[in-house]
Short mmCIF file of C-alpha atoms in Angstrom, two decimals:
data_model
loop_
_atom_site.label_atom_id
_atom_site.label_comp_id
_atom_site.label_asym_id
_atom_site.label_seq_id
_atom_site.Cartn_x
_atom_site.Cartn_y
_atom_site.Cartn_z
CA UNK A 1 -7.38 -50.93 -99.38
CA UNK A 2 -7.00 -54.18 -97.37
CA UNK A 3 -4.07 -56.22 -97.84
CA UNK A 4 -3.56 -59.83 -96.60
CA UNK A 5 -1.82 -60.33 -93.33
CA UNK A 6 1.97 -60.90 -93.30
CA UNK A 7 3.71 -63.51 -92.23
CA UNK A 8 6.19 -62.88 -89.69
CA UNK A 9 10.34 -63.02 -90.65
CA UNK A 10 11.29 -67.29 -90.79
CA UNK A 11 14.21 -67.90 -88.73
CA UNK A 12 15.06 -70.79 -91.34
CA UNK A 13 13.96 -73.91 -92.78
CA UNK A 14 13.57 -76.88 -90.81
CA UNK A 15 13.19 -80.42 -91.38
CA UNK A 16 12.02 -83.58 -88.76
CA UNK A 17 12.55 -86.89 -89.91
CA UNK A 18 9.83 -89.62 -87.97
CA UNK A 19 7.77 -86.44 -87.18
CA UNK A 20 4.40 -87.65 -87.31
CA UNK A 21 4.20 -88.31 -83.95
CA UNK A 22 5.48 -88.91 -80.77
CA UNK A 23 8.74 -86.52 -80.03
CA UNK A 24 9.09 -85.65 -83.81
CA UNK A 25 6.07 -84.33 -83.80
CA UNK A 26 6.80 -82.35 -80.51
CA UNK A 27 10.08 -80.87 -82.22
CA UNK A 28 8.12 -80.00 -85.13
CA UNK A 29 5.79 -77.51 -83.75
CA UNK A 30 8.16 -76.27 -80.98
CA UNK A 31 10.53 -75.14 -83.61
CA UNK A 32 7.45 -73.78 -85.51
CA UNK A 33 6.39 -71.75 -82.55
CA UNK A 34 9.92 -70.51 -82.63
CA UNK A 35 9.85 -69.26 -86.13
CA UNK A 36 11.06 -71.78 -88.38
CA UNK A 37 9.15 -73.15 -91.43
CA UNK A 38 8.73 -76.74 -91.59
CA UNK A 39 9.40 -79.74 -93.97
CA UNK A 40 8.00 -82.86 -92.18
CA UNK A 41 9.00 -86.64 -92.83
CA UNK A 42 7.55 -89.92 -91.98
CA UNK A 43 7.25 -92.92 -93.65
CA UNK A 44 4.42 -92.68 -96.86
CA UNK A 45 2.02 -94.52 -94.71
CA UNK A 46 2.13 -91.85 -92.27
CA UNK A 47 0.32 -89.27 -94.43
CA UNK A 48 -2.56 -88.79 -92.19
CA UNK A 49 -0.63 -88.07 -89.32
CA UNK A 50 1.67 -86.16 -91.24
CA UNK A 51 -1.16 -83.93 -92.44
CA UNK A 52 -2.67 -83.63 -89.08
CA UNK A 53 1.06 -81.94 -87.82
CA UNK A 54 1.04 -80.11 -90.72
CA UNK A 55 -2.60 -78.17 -90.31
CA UNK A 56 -1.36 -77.62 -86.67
CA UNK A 57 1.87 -75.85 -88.40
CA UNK A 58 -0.38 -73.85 -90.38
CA UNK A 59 -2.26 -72.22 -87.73
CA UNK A 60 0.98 -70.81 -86.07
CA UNK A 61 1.61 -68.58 -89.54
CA UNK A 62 4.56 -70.94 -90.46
CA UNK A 63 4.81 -72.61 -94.07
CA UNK A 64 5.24 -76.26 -93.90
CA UNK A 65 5.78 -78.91 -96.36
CA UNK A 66 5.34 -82.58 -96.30
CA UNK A 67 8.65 -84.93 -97.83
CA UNK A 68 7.80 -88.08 -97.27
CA UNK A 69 10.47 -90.60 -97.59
CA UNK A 70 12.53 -94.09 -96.05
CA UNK A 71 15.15 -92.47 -94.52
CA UNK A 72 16.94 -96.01 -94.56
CA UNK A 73 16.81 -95.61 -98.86
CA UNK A 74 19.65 -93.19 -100.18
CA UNK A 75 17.95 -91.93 -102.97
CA UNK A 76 14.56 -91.13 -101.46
CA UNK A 77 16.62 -89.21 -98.32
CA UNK A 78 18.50 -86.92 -101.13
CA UNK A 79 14.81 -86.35 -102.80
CA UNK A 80 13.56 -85.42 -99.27
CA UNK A 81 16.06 -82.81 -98.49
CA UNK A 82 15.74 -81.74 -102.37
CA UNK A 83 11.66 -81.32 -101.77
CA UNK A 84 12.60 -79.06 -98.39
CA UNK A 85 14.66 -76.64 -100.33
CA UNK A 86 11.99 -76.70 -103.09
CA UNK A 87 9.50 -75.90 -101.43
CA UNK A 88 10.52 -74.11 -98.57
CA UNK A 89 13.77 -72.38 -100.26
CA UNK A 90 16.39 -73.71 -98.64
CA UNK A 91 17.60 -75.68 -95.18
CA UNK A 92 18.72 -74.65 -91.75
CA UNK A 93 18.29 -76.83 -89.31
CA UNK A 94 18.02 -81.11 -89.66
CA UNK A 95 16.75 -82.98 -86.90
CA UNK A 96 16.98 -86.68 -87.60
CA UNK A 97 15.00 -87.99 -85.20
CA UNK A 98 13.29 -90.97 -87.35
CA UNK A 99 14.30 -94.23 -85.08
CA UNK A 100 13.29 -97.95 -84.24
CA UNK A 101 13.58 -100.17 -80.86
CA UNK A 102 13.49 -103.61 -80.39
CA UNK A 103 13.01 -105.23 -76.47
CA UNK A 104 14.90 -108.06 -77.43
CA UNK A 105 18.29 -109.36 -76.22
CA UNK A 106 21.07 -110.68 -77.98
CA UNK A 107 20.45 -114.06 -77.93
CA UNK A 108 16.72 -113.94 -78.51
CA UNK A 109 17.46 -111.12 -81.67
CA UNK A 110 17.81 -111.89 -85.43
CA UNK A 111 19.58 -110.63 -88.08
CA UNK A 112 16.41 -109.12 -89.57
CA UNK A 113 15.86 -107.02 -87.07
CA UNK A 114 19.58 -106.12 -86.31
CA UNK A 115 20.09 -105.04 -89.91
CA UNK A 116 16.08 -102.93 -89.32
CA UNK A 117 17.71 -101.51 -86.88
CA UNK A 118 20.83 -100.41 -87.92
CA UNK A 119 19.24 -99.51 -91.22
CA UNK A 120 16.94 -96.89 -89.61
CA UNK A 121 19.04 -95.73 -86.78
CA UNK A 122 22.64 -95.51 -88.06
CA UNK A 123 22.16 -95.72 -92.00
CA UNK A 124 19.35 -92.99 -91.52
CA UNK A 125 21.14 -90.41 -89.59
CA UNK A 126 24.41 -91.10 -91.39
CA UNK A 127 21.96 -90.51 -95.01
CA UNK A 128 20.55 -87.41 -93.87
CA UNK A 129 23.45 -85.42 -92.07
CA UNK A 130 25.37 -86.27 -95.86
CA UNK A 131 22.50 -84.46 -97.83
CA UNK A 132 21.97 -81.98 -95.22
CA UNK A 133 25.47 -80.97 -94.90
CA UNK A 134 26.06 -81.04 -98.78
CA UNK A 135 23.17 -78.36 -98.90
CA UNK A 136 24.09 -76.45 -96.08
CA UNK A 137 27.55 -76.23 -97.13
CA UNK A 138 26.32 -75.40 -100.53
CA UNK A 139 24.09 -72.33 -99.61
CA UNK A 140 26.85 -70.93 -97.08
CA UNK A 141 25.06 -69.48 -93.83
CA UNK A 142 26.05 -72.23 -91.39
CA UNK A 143 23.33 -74.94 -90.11
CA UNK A 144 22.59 -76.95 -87.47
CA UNK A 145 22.47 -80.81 -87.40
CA UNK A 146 20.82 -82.52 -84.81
CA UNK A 147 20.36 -86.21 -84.06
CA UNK A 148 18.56 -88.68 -81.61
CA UNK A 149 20.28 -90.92 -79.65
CA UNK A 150 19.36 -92.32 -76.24
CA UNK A 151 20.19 -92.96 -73.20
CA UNK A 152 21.22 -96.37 -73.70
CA UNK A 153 23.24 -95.44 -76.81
CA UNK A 154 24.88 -92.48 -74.86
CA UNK A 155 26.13 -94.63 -71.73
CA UNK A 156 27.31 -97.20 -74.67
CA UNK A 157 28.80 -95.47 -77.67
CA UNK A 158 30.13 -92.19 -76.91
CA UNK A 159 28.68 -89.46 -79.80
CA UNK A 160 30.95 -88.14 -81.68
CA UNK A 161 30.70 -84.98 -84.08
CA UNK A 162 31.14 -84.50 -87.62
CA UNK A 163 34.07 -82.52 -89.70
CA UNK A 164 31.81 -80.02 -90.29
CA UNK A 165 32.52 -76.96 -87.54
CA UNK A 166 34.68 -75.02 -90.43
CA UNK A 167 31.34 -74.65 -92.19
CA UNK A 168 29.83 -73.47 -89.22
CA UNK A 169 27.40 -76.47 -88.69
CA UNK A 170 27.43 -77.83 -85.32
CA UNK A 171 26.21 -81.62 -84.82
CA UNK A 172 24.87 -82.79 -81.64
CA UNK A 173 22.09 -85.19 -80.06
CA UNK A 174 19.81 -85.71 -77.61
CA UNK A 175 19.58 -88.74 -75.63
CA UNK A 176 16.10 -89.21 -73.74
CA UNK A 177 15.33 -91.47 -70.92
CA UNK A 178 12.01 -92.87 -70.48
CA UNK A 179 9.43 -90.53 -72.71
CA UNK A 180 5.84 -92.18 -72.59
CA UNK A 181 5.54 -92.58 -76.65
CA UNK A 182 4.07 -95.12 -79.02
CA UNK A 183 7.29 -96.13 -78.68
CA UNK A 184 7.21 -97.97 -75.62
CA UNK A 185 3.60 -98.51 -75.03
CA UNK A 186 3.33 -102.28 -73.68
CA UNK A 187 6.73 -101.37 -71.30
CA UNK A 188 6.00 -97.95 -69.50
CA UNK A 189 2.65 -96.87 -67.84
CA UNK A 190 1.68 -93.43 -67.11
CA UNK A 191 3.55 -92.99 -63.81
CA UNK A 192 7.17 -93.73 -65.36
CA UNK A 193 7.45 -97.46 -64.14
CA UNK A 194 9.09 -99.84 -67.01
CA UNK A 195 7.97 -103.65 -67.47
CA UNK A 196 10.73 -105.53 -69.04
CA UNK A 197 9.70 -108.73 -68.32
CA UNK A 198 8.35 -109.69 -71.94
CA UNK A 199 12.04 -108.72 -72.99
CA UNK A 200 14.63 -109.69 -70.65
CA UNK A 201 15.18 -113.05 -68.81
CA UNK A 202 17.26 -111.30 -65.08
CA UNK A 203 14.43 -110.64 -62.72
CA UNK A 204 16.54 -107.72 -61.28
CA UNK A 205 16.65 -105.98 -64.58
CA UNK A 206 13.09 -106.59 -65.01
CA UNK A 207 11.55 -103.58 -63.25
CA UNK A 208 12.63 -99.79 -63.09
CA UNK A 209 11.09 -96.76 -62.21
CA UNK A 210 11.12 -93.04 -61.42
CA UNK A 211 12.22 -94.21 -57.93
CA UNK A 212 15.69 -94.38 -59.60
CA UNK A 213 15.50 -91.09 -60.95
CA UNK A 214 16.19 -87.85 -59.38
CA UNK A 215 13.72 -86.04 -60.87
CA UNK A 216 10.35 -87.63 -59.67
CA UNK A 217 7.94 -87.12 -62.56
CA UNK A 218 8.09 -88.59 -65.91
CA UNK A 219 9.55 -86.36 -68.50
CA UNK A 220 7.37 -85.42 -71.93
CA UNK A 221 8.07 -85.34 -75.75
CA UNK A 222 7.81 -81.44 -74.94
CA UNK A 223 10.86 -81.81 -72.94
CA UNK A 224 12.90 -82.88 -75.52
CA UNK A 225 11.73 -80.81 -77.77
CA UNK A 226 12.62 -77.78 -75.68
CA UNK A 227 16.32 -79.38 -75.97
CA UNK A 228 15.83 -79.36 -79.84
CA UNK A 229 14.48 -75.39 -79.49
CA UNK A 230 18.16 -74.49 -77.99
CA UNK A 231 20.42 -76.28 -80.23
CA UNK A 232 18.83 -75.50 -82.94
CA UNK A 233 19.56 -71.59 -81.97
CA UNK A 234 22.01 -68.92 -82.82
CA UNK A 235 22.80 -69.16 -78.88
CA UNK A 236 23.77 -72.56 -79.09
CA UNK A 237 26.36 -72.00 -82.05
CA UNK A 238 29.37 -72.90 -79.30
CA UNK A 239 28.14 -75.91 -78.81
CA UNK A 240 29.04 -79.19 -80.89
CA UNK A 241 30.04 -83.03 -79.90
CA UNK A 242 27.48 -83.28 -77.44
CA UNK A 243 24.73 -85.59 -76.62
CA UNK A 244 22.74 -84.05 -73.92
CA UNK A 245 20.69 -86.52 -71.71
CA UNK A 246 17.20 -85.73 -71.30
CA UNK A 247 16.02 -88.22 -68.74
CA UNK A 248 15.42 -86.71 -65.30
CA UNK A 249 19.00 -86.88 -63.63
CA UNK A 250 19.91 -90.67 -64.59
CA UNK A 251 22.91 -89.72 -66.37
CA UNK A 252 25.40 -87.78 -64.94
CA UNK A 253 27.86 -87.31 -67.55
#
């Protein structure tokens, strides 16, 4: 008698937000290939993307589920955690790496895109590591929380964890340098050099390159997402606070 093949032991439940593409996507199938089953977010409009990561998913023997959802909309962000642990059966690890840029300066910004902004990028994160940690707390193994900063925001804003290390849920971030994306097509060509001039007004500031960097080759949404892999593991259950720079050496700190 033949029965169907098995699928090898999950090492948890994972969920991307903004993973239909770009380093999302990257952290999706990386933790995949690590073991983890996989709940996927984007925005709606991203379903055909979403599917695409999703089929990919499949063929490494992992389960995978698609939540779509605004992550900027509180209701729709508690639904999307609620459709992980439905479908998948429960939730381990939450990467919310769902962000927005803007190339514009102060002066030249509005307060549409300031509020788009902080909407996505600090309303978002804030939205999911509440519904995450209510569930992780909730089911009582632990978890890991994991957000996207940036370089920018890192030299800034220092990152600062959450109450949650008596739960045994560490929170940290990763802060990449220049990753050739979607992102920041129009700005960054293939060998790493950056074109502000459509943004910023100082000639000096216009131009940078991987001449600046120490590390002379431009770094890959795979290189972030072997950041992701790590924190993300039992090893890396010491570990909370941090933001770890992922941008060839320009950070030192």
């Amino acid at each position: 008698m033949q029965f169907p093949p098995t699928m090898p032991t999950s090492k948890g439940i994972a969920l991307i937000t903004g993973s239909a593409q770009g380093i999302g996507r990257s952290i999706a199938l990386r933790l995949a290939q690590d073991g983890f089953d996989i709940a996927l977010n984007d925005l709606p409009i991203k379903g055909p993307q979403l599917e695409s990561v999703a089929t990919e998913i499949k063929s490494l023997g992992r389960q995978v589920c698609i939540v779509p959802a605004d992550v900027t909309v509180d209701e729709q962000v508690k639904e999307m955690v609620d459709g992980a642990v439905t479908n998948l059966g429960g939730l381990d690890v939450m990467v919310a790496n769902a962000g927005v840029t803007t190339g514009g300066s102060l002066l030249s910004s509005t307060v549409e895109s300031w509020d788009h902004i902080l909407a996505v990028n600090a309303r978002g994160p804030y939205l999911c590591y509440k519904y995450a940690a209510m569930q992780m707390i909730d089911q009582g193994r632990g978890g890991r929380i994991i957000g996207a900063s940036s370089l920018l925001g890192k030299v800034a804003f220092p990152y600062h964890s959450l109450e949650l290390g008596k739960h045994g849920i560490t929170v940290n971030a990763y802060a990449p340098g220049g990753i050739p994306t979607d992102m920041v097509k129009g700005i960054m060509d293939e060998s790493g050099k950056m074109d502000f001039s459509g943004y910023i007004d100082d000639p000096v500031a216009r131009k940078w390159s991987t001449s600046n960097i120490p590390i002379k080759h431009v770094g890959q949404p795979e290189d972030v997402a072997s950041i992701v892999s790590y924190l993300a593991s039992k090893e890396a259950h010491f570990i909370t606070g941090q933001c770890i720079s992922v941008d060839g050496g320009i950070s030192m700190t």
